[in-house]
CSV table of C-alpha atoms and ligand atoms in Angstrom, one decimal:
chain,number,residue,atom,x,y,z
A,663,MET,CA,0.0,0.0,0.0
A,664,PRO,CA,1.4,3.4,-0.9
A,665,GLU,CA,2.0,6.0,1.9
A,666,PHE,CA,-0.6,8.7,2.3
A,667,ASP,CA,-0.1,12.0,4.1
A,668,ARG,CA,-3.5,13.6,4.5
A,669,ILE,CA,-6.3,11.2,5.2
A,670,VAL,CA,-10.0,12.3,5.1
A,671,ILE,CA,-12.7,9.9,6.3
A,672,LEU,CA,-16.4,10.1,5.9
A,673,THR,CA,-18.6,8.0,8.2
A,674,GLY,CA,-22.3,7.1,8.1
A,675,ALA,CA,-24.8,5.1,10.2
A,676,GLY,CA,-23.2,1.8,9.2
A,677,ILE,CA,-20.2,2.4,11.5
A,678,SER,CA,-22.5,2.6,14.5
A,679,ALA,CA,-24.8,-0.3,13.5
A,680,GLU,CA,-22.8,-2.8,15.5
A,681,SER,CA,-23.0,-0.6,18.6
A,682,GLY,CA,-26.8,-0.9,18.4
A,683,VAL,CA,-27.7,2.3,16.7
A,684,PRO,CA,-30.1,1.6,13.8
A,685,THR,CA,-29.2,2.7,10.3
A,686,PHE,CA,-31.7,4.7,8.2
A,687,ARG,CA,-32.2,2.8,4.9
A,688,ASP,CA,-31.4,-0.9,5.8
A,689,LYS,CA,-34.2,-3.4,6.3
A,690,GLY,CA,-35.9,-2.3,9.6
A,691,GLY,CA,-34.0,1.0,9.5
A,692,ILE,CA,-35.4,4.3,11.0
A,693,TRP,CA,-37.0,5.4,7.7
A,694,ALA,CA,-38.9,2.1,7.5
A,695,THR,CA,-40.7,3.2,10.7
A,696,TYR,CA,-40.9,7.0,10.3
A,697,ASP,CA,-41.5,9.2,7.3
A,698,TYR,CA,-38.4,11.5,7.2
A,699,ARG,CA,-40.7,14.3,6.0
A,700,ASP,CA,-42.5,14.2,9.4
A,701,VAL,CA,-39.5,14.1,11.7
A,702,ALA,CA,-36.5,15.4,9.8
A,703,THR,CA,-37.5,18.5,7.9
A,704,PRO,CA,-38.2,22.1,8.9
A,705,GLU,CA,-41.7,21.7,7.5
A,706,GLY,CA,-42.4,18.6,9.6
A,707,PHE,CA,-41.2,20.5,12.7
A,708,GLU,CA,-43.5,23.4,11.9
A,709,LYS,CA,-46.4,21.1,11.4
A,710,ASN,CA,-46.0,18.9,14.4
A,711,PRO,CA,-43.2,19.9,16.7
A,712,GLN,CA,-44.3,17.6,19.5
A,713,LEU,CA,-43.8,14.5,17.2
A,714,VAL,CA,-40.4,15.8,16.2
A,715,HIS,CA,-39.4,16.3,19.9
A,716,GLU,CA,-40.7,12.8,20.7
A,717,PHE,CA,-38.6,11.3,17.9
A,718,TYR,CA,-35.4,13.0,19.0
A,719,ASN,CA,-36.1,12.4,22.7
A,720,MET,CA,-36.2,8.7,21.9
A,721,ARG,CA,-33.0,8.9,19.8
A,722,ARG,CA,-31.2,11.0,22.5
A,723,ARG,CA,-32.1,8.4,25.2
A,724,ALA,CA,-30.9,5.5,22.9
A,725,HIS,CA,-27.6,7.3,22.1
A,726,GLN,CA,-26.8,7.5,25.8
A,727,SER,CA,-27.0,3.7,26.2
A,728,VAL,CA,-24.6,2.7,23.5
A,729,ALA,CA,-20.8,2.4,23.4
A,730,PRO,CA,-18.2,2.8,20.6
A,731,ASN,CA,-17.2,-0.4,18.7
A,732,ALA,CA,-13.9,-1.6,17.2
A,733,ALA,CA,-14.4,0.5,14.1
A,734,HIS,CA,-14.7,3.8,16.1
A,735,PHE,CA,-11.6,2.9,18.2
A,736,ALA,CA,-9.6,2.0,15.1
A,737,LEU,CA,-10.3,5.5,13.6
A,738,ALA,CA,-9.2,7.1,16.8
A,739,LEU,CA,-6.0,5.1,16.9
A,740,LEU,CA,-5.3,6.1,13.3
A,741,GLU,CA,-5.7,9.8,14.1
A,742,LYS,CA,-3.4,9.4,17.1
A,743,THR,CA,-0.7,7.3,15.4
A,744,HIS,CA,-0.7,8.3,11.7
A,745,PRO,CA,2.3,10.6,11.0
A,746,GLY,CA,0.2,12.9,8.7
A,747,ALA,CA,-3.2,14.6,9.2
A,748,VAL,CA,-6.4,12.6,9.8
A,749,THR,CA,-9.8,14.4,9.5
A,750,LEU,CA,-13.0,12.6,10.4
A,751,ILE,CA,-16.2,13.9,8.9
A,752,THR,CA,-19.3,12.2,10.2
A,753,GLN,CA,-22.9,12.3,9.1
A,754,ASN,CA,-23.8,10.6,12.4
A,755,VAL,CA,-25.5,12.6,15.2
A,756,ASP,CA,-24.3,10.1,17.9
A,757,GLN,CA,-21.3,10.8,20.0
A,758,LEU,CA,-19.5,7.5,19.5
A,759,HIS,CA,-16.5,8.9,17.6
A,760,GLU,CA,-15.6,11.3,20.4
A,761,GLN,CA,-16.2,8.6,23.0
A,762,ALA,CA,-13.7,6.4,21.2
A,763,GLY,CA,-11.1,9.3,21.3
A,764,SER,CA,-11.4,11.0,17.9
A,765,LYS,CA,-10.4,14.7,18.2
A,766,ASN,CA,-10.3,16.1,14.7
A,767,LEU,CA,-14.0,15.4,14.1
A,768,ILE,CA,-16.6,17.3,12.1
A,769,HIS,CA,-20.3,16.6,12.8
A,770,MET,CA,-21.7,17.7,9.4
A,771,HIS,CA,-25.3,16.8,10.4
A,772,GLY,CA,-25.1,18.2,13.9
A,773,GLU,CA,-25.4,16.3,17.2
A,774,ALA,CA,-28.3,14.7,18.9
A,775,LEU,CA,-27.0,15.5,22.3
A,776,LYS,CA,-27.1,19.3,21.7
A,777,GLY,CA,-30.0,21.7,21.6
A,778,TRP,CA,-30.3,24.9,19.7
A,779,CYS,CA,-32.4,27.9,20.7
A,780,LEU,CA,-33.8,29.7,17.7
A,781,GLY,CA,-34.7,32.6,20.0
A,782,CYS,CA,-31.2,33.6,21.2
A,783,GLY,CA,-29.1,31.4,18.9
A,784,THR,CA,-27.3,29.5,21.7
A,785,ARG,CA,-26.2,25.9,21.0
A,786,MET,CA,-25.8,23.8,24.2
A,787,PRO,CA,-25.3,20.3,25.4
A,788,TRP,CA,-28.7,18.6,25.9
A,789,LEU,CA,-29.0,15.2,27.5
A,790,GLY,CA,-32.6,15.1,28.8
A,791,ASP,CA,-36.0,15.3,27.0
A,792,MET,CA,-37.0,18.5,25.1
A,793,PHE,CA,-40.6,19.6,24.7
A,794,LEU,CA,-42.5,22.5,23.1
A,795,GLU,CA,-43.0,23.8,26.6
A,796,THR,CA,-39.4,23.6,27.6
A,797,ALA,CA,-37.8,27.1,28.3
A,798,CYS,CA,-34.4,27.9,26.9
A,799,PRO,CA,-32.0,27.9,29.9
A,800,VAL,CA,-30.2,30.9,28.4
A,801,CYS,CA,-32.9,33.3,27.3
A,802,ALA,CA,-35.9,31.7,29.0
A,803,ASP,CA,-38.0,31.8,25.8
A,804,VAL,CA,-40.5,29.0,25.4
A,805,GLY,CA,-41.1,27.1,22.2
A,806,THR,CA,-37.8,28.2,20.6
A,807,LEU,CA,-35.7,25.0,21.2
A,808,ARG,CA,-34.9,22.4,18.6
A,809,PRO,CA,-32.4,19.6,18.4
A,810,ASP,CA,-29.1,20.8,16.9
A,811,VAL,CA,-29.3,18.4,14.0
A,812,VAL,CA,-29.4,19.2,10.3
A,813,TRP,CA,-32.6,18.3,8.6
A,814,PHE,CA,-33.4,17.5,5.0
A,815,GLY,CA,-33.4,20.8,3.1
A,816,GLU,CA,-31.0,22.5,5.5
A,817,GLU,CA,-27.3,23.1,4.7
A,818,PRO,CA,-24.9,20.8,6.5
A,819,TYR,CA,-22.5,22.4,9.0
A,820,HIS,CA,-18.8,23.3,8.2
A,821,MET,CA,-19.1,22.8,4.4
A,822,GLU,CA,-16.3,25.3,3.6
A,823,ARG,CA,-13.8,23.5,5.8
A,824,ILE,CA,-15.0,20.1,4.5
A,825,ILE,CA,-14.4,21.1,0.8
A,826,LYS,CA,-10.9,22.4,1.7
A,827,GLU,CA,-10.1,19.1,3.4
A,828,LEU,CA,-11.4,17.0,0.5
A,829,GLU,CA,-9.3,19.1,-2.0
A,830,GLN,CA,-6.1,18.5,0.0
A,831,ALA,CA,-6.7,14.8,0.7
A,832,ASP,CA,-4.3,12.1,-0.5
A,833,LEU,CA,-6.7,9.3,0.7
A,834,PHE,CA,-10.5,9.5,1.1
A,835,ILE,CA,-12.2,6.7,3.0
A,836,SER,CA,-16.0,6.3,3.1
A,837,ILE,CA,-17.3,4.1,5.8
A,838,GLY,CA,-20.9,2.8,6.5
A,839,THR,CA,-22.9,5.1,4.3
A,840,SER,CA,-25.3,4.3,1.6
A,841,GLY,CA,-24.4,7.2,-0.6
A,842,ASN,CA,-28.0,8.4,-0.9
A,843,VAL,CA,-27.7,11.8,0.8
A,844,TYR,CA,-26.0,14.8,-0.8
A,845,PRO,CA,-23.7,16.7,-0.4
A,846,ALA,CA,-21.9,13.8,1.6
A,847,ALA,CA,-22.5,11.4,-1.3
A,848,GLY,CA,-20.6,13.6,-3.6
A,849,PHE,CA,-17.4,13.9,-1.4
A,850,VAL,CA,-15.8,10.9,-3.2
A,851,GLN,CA,-16.0,12.7,-6.5
A,852,VAL,CA,-14.5,16.0,-5.1
A,853,ALA,CA,-11.6,14.1,-3.5
A,854,ALA,CA,-10.9,12.0,-6.6
A,855,GLU,CA,-11.0,15.1,-8.8
A,856,TYR,CA,-8.3,16.6,-6.7
A,857,GLY,CA,-6.1,13.5,-6.8
A,858,ALA,CA,-7.0,11.4,-3.8
A,859,HIS,CA,-7.1,7.6,-3.7
A,860,THR,CA,-10.7,6.7,-2.8
A,861,VAL,CA,-11.8,3.7,-0.8
A,862,GLU,CA,-15.2,2.4,0.3
A,863,LEU,CA,-15.5,0.3,3.4
A,864,ASN,CA,-19.2,-0.8,3.7
A,865,LEU,CA,-21.3,-3.9,4.5
A,866,GLU,CA,-22.3,-4.0,0.8
A,867,PRO,CA,-21.7,-1.9,-2.4
A,868,SER,CA,-23.2,1.5,-1.9
A,869,GLU,CA,-25.1,3.7,-4.4
A,870,GLY,CA,-21.8,5.5,-5.2
A,871,ARG,CA,-19.7,2.3,-5.5
A,872,THR,CA,-18.6,3.1,-9.1
A,873,HIS,CA,-16.9,6.3,-7.9
A,874,PHE,CA,-14.4,4.5,-5.7
A,875,ALA,CA,-11.0,3.2,-6.8
A,876,GLU,CA,-11.0,0.5,-4.1
A,877,ALA,CA,-13.8,-1.2,-2.1
A,878,ILE,CA,-13.8,-3.7,0.8
A,879,HIS,CA,-17.1,-5.0,1.8
A,880,GLY,CA,-17.9,-6.5,5.3
A,881,PRO,CA,-19.0,-5.4,8.8
A,882,ALA,CA,-17.3,-2.2,10.0
A,883,THR,CA,-15.9,-3.9,13.1
A,884,ASP,CA,-13.9,-6.2,10.8
A,885,VAL,CA,-13.0,-4.2,7.7
A,886,VAL,CA,-12.2,-0.9,9.4
A,887,PRO,CA,-9.6,-2.2,12.0
A,888,ALA,CA,-8.0,-4.3,9.2
A,889,TYR,CA,-7.7,-1.3,6.9
A,890,VAL,CA,-6.3,0.9,9.6
A,891,ARG,CA,-3.7,-1.7,10.4
A,892,ARG,CA,-2.7,-1.8,6.7
A,893,LEU,CA,-2.4,2.0,6.7
A,894,LEU,CA,-0.3,2.1,9.9
A,895,ASP,CA,1.9,-0.7,8.8
A,896,ALA,CA,2.6,1.1,5.5
A,897,ALA,CA,3.3,4.5,7.3
A,898,LEU,CA,5.4,3.2,10.1
A,899,THR,CA,7.6,0.6,8.4
B,1471,APR,N1,-20.8,-2.3,8.8
B,1471,APR,C1,-20.6,-1.5,7.7
B,1471,APR,N2,-21.6,-1.0,7.0
B,1471,APR,C2,-22.9,-1.2,7.4
B,1471,APR,C3,-23.1,-2.0,8.6
B,1471,APR,C4,-22.0,-2.6,9.3
B,1471,APR,N3,-22.2,-3.3,10.3
B,1471,APR,N4,-24.5,-2.1,8.7
B,1471,APR,C5,-25.0,-1.4,7.7
B,1471,APR,N5,-24.0,-0.8,6.9
B,1471,APR,C6,-24.2,0.0,5.7
B,1471,APR,C7,-25.4,-0.3,4.9
B,1471,APR,O1,-25.1,-1.3,4.0
B,1471,APR,C8,-25.7,1.1,4.2
B,1471,APR,O2,-25.0,1.2,3.0
B,1471,APR,O3,-24.3,1.3,6.2
B,1471,APR,C9,-25.1,2.1,5.2
B,1471,APR,C10,-26.1,2.9,6.0
B,1471,APR,O4,-26.8,3.7,5.1
B,1471,APR,P1,-28.0,4.7,5.6
B,1471,APR,O5,-28.9,4.0,6.5
B,1471,APR,O6,-28.5,5.3,4.4
B,1471,APR,O7,-27.2,5.8,6.5
B,1471,APR,P2,-26.3,7.0,6.0
B,1471,APR,O8,-25.7,6.8,4.7
B,1471,APR,O9,-25.5,7.4,7.2
B,1471,APR,O10,-27.5,8.1,5.8
B,1471,APR,C11,-27.1,9.4,5.5
B,1471,APR,O11,-29.3,10.2,5.7
B,1471,APR,O12,-31.3,10.1,6.8
B,1471,APR,C12,-30.1,10.8,6.7
B,1471,APR,O13,-29.3,12.4,8.1
B,1471,APR,C13,-29.4,11.0,7.9
B,1471,APR,O14,-27.0,11.2,8.2
B,1471,APR,C14,-28.0,10.4,7.6
B,1471,APR,C15,-28.0,10.4,6.1
């Protein structure tokens, strides 16, 4: 394996599946039970905020009872040990990457364990339930709180920085994402256009599989630690 200096990694729901967090589009996934238009769009929130709060209260509780798996830990080890830069971009709103020890982490779709007050603009850690009647702890406004997650139709966070990272990447790795949701699904093409080697690590070939130069299919807890070992062996020998 050639040596790579700057590594950029994109993760999706598949990396957390073996920790017990359901994915969205697999059989029995979240969008098989819920219509995303009801619970993950600004229009859905306007129409029925109580339902949206209930959905995120449930997910927030679930996220606090799971632990990182071998794939999350392998990426944290890569960041710590790789001689060059490692940037981790996640579409996941869980906190498993940071719990595993990743530091250079971008939550492009926000974080389930944060709240955002549309009244005063404050973003804050939020571990308990949130309701329409909950007052903002900062400005005391009522009815202005929402989960700090990016919904369909909203612009993902930190896009300028992400594009810069993709343009400078020598290696782009996509892990556990179906390649259905843009802009993340297009990152492989940006990185490839700017010269990066591109790799997909996923349970099965994704929607974007033809855009990757290399693909390894299997459960994240197998394929991610194995790939990280290969990278570290190449860099450190
Ligand atoms: N190991 C590796 N990959 C897995 C595993 C596993 N154990 N289990 C499932 N996968 C793969 C599936 O094969 C699928 O390709 O993970 C992918 C999950 O795809 P999605 O459910 O579509 O999740 P994701 O790509 O993260 O969704 C993107 O869509 O609904 C929005 O905002 C939400 O961030 C999310 C975005």
